[in-house]
C-alpha positions as YAML, in Angstrom:
chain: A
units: angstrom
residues:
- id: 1
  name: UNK
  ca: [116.61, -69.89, 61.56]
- id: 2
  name: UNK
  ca: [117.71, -73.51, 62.39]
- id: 3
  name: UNK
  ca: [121.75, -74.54, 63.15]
- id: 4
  name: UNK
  ca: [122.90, -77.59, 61.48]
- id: 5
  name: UNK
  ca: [125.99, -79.49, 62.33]
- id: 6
  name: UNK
  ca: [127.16, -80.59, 58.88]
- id: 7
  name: UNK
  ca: [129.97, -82.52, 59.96]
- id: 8
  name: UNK
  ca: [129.33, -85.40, 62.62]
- id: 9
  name: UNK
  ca: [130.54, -89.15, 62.90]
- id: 10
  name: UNK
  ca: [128.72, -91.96, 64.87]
- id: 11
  name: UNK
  ca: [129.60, -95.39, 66.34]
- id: 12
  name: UNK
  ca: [129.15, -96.81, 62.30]
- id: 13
  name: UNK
  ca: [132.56, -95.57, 61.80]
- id: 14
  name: UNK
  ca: [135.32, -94.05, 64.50]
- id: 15
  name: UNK
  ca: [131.81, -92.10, 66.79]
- id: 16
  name: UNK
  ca: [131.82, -92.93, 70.05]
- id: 17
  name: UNK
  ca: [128.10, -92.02, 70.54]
- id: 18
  name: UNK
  ca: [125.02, -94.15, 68.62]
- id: 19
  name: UNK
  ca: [122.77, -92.36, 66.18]
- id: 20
  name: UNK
  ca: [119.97, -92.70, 68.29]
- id: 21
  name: UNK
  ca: [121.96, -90.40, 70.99]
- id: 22
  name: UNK
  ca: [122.88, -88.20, 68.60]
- id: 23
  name: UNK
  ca: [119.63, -87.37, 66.90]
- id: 24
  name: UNK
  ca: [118.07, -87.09, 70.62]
- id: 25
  name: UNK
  ca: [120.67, -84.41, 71.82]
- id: 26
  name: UNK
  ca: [119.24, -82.82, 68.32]
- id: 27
  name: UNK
  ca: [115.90, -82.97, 68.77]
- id: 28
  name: UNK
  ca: [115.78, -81.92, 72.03]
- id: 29
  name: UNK
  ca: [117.86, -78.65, 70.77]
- id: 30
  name: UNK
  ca: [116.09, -78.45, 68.04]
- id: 31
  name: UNK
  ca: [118.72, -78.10, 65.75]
- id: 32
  name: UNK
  ca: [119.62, -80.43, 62.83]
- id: 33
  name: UNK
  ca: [123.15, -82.48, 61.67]
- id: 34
  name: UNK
  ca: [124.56, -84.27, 58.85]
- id: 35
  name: UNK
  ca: [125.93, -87.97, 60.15]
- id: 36
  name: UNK
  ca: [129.28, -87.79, 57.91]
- id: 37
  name: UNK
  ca: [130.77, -91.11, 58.81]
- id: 38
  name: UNK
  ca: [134.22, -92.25, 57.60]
- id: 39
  name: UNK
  ca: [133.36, -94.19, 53.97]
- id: 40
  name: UNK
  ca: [130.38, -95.54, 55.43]
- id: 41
  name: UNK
  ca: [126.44, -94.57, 55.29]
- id: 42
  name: UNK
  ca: [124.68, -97.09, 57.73]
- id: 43
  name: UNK
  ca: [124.60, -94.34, 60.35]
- id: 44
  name: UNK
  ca: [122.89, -91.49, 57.72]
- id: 45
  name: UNK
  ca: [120.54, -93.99, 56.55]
- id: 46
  name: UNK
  ca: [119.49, -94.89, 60.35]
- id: 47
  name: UNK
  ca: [119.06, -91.27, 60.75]
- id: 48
  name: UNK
  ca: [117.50, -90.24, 58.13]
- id: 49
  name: UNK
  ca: [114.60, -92.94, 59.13]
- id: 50
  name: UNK
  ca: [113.69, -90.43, 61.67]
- id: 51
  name: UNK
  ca: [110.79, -88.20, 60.60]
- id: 52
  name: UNK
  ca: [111.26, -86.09, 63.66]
- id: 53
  name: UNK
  ca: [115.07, -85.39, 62.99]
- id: 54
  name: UNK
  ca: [116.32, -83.10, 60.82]
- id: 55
  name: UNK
  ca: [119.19, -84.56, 58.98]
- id: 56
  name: UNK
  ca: [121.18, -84.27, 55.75]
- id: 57
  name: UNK
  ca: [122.35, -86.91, 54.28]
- id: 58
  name: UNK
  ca: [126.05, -87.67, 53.96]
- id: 59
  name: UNK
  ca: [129.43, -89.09, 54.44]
- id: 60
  name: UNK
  ca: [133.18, -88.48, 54.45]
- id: 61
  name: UNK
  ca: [135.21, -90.05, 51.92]
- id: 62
  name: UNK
  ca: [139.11, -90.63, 51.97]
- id: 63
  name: UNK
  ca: [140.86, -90.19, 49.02]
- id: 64
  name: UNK
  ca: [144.12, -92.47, 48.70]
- id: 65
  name: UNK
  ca: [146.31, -90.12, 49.93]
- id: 66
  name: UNK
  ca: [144.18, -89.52, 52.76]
- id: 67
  name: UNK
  ca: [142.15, -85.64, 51.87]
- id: 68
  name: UNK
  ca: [138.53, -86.36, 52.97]
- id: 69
  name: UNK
  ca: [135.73, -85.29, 51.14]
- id: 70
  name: UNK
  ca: [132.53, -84.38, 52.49]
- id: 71
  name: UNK
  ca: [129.49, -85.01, 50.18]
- id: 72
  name: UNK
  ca: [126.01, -83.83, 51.37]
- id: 73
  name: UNK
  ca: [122.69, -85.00, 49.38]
- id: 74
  name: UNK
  ca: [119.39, -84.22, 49.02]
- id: 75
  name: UNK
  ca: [117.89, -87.61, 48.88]
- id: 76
  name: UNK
  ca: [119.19, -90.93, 51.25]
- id: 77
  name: UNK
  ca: [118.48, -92.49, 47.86]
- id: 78
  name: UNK
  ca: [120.86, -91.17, 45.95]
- id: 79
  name: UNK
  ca: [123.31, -90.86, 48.88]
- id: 80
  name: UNK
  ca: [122.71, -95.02, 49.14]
- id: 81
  name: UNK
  ca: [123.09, -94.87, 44.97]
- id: 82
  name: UNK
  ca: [126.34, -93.17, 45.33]
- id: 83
  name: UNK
  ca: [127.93, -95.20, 48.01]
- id: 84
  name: UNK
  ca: [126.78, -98.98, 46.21]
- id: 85
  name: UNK
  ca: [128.19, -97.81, 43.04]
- id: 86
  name: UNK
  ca: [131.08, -95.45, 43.43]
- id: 87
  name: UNK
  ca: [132.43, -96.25, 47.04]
- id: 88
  name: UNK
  ca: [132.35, -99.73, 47.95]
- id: 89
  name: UNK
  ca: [134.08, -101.19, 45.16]
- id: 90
  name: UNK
  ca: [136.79, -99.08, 46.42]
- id: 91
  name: UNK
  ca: [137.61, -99.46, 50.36]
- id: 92
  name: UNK
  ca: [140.12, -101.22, 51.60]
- id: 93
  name: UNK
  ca: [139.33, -103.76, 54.00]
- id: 94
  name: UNK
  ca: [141.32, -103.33, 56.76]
- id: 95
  name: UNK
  ca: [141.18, -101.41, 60.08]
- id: 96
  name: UNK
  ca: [144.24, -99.01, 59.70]
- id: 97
  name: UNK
  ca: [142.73, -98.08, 56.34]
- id: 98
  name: UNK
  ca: [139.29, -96.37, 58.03]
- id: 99
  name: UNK
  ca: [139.88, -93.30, 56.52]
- id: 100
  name: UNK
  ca: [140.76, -93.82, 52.80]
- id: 101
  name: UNK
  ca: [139.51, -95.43, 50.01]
- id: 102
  name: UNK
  ca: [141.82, -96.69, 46.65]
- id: 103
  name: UNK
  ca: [140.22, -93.53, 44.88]
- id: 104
  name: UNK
  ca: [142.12, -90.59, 43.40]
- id: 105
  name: UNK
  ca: [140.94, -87.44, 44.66]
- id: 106
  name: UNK
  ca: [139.92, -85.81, 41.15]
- id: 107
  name: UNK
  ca: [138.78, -89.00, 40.63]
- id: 108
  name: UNK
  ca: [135.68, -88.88, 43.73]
- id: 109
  name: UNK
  ca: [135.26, -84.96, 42.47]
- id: 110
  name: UNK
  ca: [134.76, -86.00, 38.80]
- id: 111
  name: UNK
  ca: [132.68, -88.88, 39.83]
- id: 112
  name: UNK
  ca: [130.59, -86.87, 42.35]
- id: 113
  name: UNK
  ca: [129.68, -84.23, 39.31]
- id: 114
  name: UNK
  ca: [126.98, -87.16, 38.26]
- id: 115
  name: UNK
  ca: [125.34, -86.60, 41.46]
- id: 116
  name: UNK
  ca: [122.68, -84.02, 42.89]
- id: 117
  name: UNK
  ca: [124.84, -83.52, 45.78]
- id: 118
  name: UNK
  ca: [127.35, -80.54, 47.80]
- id: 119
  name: UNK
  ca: [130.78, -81.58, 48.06]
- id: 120
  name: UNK
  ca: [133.08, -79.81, 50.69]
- id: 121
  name: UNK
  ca: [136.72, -80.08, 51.25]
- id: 122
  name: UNK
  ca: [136.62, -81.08, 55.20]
- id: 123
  name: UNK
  ca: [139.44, -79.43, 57.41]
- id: 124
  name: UNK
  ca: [141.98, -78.74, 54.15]
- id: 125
  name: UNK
  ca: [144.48, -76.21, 55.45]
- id: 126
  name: UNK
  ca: [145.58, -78.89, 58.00]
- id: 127
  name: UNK
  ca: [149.18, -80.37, 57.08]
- id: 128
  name: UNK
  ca: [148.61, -84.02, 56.41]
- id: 129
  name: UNK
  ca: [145.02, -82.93, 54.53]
- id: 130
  name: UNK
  ca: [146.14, -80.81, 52.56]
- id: 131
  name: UNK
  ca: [145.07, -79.87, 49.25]
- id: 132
  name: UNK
  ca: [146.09, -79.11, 46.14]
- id: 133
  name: UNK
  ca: [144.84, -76.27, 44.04]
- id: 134
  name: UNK
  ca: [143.17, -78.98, 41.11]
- id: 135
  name: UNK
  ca: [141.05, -80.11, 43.23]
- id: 136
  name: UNK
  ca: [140.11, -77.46, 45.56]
- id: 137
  name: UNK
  ca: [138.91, -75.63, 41.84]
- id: 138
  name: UNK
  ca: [136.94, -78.30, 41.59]
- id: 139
  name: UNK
  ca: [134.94, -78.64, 44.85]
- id: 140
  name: UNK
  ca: [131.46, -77.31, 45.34]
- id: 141
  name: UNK
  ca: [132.84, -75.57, 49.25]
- id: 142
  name: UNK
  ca: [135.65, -75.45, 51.86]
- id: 143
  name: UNK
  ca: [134.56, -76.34, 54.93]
- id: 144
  name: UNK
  ca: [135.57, -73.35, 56.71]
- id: 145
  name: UNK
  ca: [135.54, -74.21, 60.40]
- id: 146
  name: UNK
  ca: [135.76, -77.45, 61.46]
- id: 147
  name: UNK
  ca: [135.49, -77.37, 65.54]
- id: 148
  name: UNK
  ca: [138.29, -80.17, 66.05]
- id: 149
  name: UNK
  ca: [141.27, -77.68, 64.70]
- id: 150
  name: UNK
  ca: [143.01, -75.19, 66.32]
- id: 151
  name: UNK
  ca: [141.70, -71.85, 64.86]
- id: 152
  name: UNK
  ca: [145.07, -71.14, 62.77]
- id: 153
  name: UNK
  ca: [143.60, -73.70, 60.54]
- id: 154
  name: UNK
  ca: [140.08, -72.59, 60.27]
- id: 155
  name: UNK
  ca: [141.13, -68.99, 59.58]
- id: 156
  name: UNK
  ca: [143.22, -70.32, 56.55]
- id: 157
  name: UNK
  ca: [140.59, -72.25, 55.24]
- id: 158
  name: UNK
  ca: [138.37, -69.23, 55.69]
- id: 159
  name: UNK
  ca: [140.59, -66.88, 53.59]
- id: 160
  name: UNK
  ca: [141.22, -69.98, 50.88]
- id: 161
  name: UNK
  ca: [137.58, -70.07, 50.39]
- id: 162
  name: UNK
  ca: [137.29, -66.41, 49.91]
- id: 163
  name: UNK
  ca: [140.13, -65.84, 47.16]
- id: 164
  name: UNK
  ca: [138.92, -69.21, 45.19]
- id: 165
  name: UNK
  ca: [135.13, -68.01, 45.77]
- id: 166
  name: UNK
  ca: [134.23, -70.89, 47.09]
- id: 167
  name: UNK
  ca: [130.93, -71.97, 49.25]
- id: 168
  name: UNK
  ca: [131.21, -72.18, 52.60]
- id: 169
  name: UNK
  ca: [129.93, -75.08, 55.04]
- id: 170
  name: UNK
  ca: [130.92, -75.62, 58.78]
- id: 171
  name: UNK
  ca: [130.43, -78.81, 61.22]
- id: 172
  name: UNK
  ca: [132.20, -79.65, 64.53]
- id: 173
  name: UNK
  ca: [133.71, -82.67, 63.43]
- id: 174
  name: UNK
  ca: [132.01, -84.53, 66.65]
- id: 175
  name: UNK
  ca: [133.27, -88.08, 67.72]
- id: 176
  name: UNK
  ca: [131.48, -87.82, 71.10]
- id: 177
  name: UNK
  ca: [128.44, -86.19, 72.21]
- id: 178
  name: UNK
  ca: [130.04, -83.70, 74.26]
- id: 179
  name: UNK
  ca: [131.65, -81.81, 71.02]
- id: 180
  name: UNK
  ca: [128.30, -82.24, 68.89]
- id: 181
  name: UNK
  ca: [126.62, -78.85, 68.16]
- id: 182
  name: UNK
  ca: [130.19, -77.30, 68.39]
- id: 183
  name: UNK
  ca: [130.10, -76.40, 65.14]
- id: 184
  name: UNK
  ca: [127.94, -75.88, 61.95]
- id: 185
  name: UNK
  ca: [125.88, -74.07, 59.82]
- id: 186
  name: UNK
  ca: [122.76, -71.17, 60.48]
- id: 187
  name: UNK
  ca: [120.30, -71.17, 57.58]
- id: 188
  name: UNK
  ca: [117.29, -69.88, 57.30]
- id: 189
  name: UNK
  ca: [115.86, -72.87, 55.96]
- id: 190
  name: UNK
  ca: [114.58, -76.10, 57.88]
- id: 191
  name: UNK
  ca: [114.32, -78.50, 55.11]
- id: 192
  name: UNK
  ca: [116.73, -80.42, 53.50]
- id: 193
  name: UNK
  ca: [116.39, -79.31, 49.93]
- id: 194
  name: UNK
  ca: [116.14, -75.65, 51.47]
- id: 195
  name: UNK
  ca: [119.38, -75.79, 53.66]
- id: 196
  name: UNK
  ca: [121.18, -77.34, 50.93]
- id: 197
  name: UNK
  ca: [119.62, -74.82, 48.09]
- id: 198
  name: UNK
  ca: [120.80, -71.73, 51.12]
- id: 199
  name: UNK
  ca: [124.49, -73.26, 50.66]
- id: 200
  name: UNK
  ca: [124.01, -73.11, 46.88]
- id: 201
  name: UNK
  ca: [123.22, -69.52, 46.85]
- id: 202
  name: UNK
  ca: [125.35, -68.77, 49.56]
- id: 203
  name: UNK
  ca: [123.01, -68.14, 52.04]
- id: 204
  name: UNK
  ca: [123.93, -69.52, 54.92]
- id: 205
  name: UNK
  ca: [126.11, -68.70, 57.54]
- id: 206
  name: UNK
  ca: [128.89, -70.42, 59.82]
- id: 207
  name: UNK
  ca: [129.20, -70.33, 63.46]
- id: 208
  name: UNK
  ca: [131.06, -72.31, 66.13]
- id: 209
  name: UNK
  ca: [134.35, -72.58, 68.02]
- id: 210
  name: UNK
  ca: [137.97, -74.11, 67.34]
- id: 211
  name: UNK
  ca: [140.02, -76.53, 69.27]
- id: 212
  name: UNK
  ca: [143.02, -75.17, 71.39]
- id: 213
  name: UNK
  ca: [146.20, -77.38, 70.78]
- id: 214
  name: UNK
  ca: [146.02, -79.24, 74.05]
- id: 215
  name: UNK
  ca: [142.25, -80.27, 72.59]
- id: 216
  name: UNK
  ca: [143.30, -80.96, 69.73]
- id: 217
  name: UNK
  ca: [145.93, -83.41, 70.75]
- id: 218
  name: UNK
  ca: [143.78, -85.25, 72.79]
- id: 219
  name: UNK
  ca: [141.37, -85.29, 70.05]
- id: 220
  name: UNK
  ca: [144.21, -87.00, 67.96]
- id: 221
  name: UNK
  ca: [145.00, -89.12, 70.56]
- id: 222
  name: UNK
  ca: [141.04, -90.67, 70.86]
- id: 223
  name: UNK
  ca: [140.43, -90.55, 67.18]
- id: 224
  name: UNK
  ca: [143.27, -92.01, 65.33]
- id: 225
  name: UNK
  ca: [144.31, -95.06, 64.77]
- id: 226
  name: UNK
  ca: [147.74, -94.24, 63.23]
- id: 227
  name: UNK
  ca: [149.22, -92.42, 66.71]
- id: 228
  name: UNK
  ca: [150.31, -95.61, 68.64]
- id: 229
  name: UNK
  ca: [151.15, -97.90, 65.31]
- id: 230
  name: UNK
  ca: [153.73, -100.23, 65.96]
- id: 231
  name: UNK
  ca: [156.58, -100.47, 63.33]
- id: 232
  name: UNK
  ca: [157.92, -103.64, 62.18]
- id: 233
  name: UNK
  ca: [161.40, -104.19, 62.76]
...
């Protein structure tokens, strides 16, 4: 068995820690993670250029209303195929705007149908996230626990993916290397194409721990860029 943490962002995006730290707290564990920075895949490609690592390719992508979308592929190919031709076009170029693109939401889950990839709805019981039922039919999985919530949130997710019989996936959301490994995945599997293929059949299983709300806070307060905003008079 092998733990993955499918849901980790690096210094390419809003990370405080480099890929090369990340993927040697992994190695040295032994376990495996999915770099899933913020509209961006320079920090999944460096990572995947380790042989030694075990890592799934992927990214986050913000819809224009702000839901994020995980997307997990088998291939950094196709992953690097995806992002050239479906995300770029579409980010806005400008620092408050890190985690959205112009893109609808049905519009990325209609779009990502064309691909050989997972798509997960990342932390979508959580009030400004949230999402609608469209959409949620649509997506592959519900990421069920996402380590930088309080647990009220992961046990709703949880419960939506069991009444819309939906897959399950699990990462701890990591910005720094002390919350990496917090959260994630157990397969069976220690390949790519196998861990993805055990989400598929719903194989795998999810594992990890939830923010309190004092964490969680302080989480907000490091992470986002839209807490201290000034307004224009």
């Amino acid at each position: 068995m092998v733990f993955i943490d499918m849901h980790v962002h690096s210094k390419s995006s809003d990370g405080t820690a480099s890929v090369k730290e990340l993927l040697s707290v992994s190695k040295k564990l032994k376990t495996g993670l999915s770099i899933t920075d913020h509209n961006i895949i320079t920090g999944s490609i460096e990572a995947c250029k380790d042989k030694d690592a075990l890592v799934i390719p992927g990214i986050e992508i913000g819809s224009n209303r702000f839901n994020h979308l995980l997307a997990y592929f088998y291939d950094i190919n196709e992953l690097k195929e995806f992002y050239q031709k479906e995300i770029l076009p579409f980010k806005i170029k400008h620092r408050f705007h890190l985690y959205r693109t112009k893109l609808p939401l049905l519009k990325l889950l209609e779009i990502s149908k064309n691909y050989n990839c997972i798509t997960s709805a990342a932390h979508p019981s959580v009030k400004t996230l949230t999402w609608t039922k469209k959409p949620l039919l649509m997506v592959d999985a519900i990421e069920v626990l996402n380590s930088s919530i309080p647990s009220k949130y992961n046990q709703k997710a949880f419960s939506l993916s069991d009444s819309l019989k939906k897959l399950k996936t699990a990462g701890s959301d990591a910005h720094s290397i002390r919350h990496l490994n917090s959260g994630g995945i157990i397969s069976n599997e220690d390949t790519v194409e196998g861990i993805l293929n055990s989400i598929k059949k719903n194989k795998n299983k999810v594992t990890g721990t939830s923010y309190t709300t004092l964490q969680n806070f302080r989480h907000k307060l490091i992470t986002s860029n839209e807490v201290f905003r000034v307004k224009k008079k």
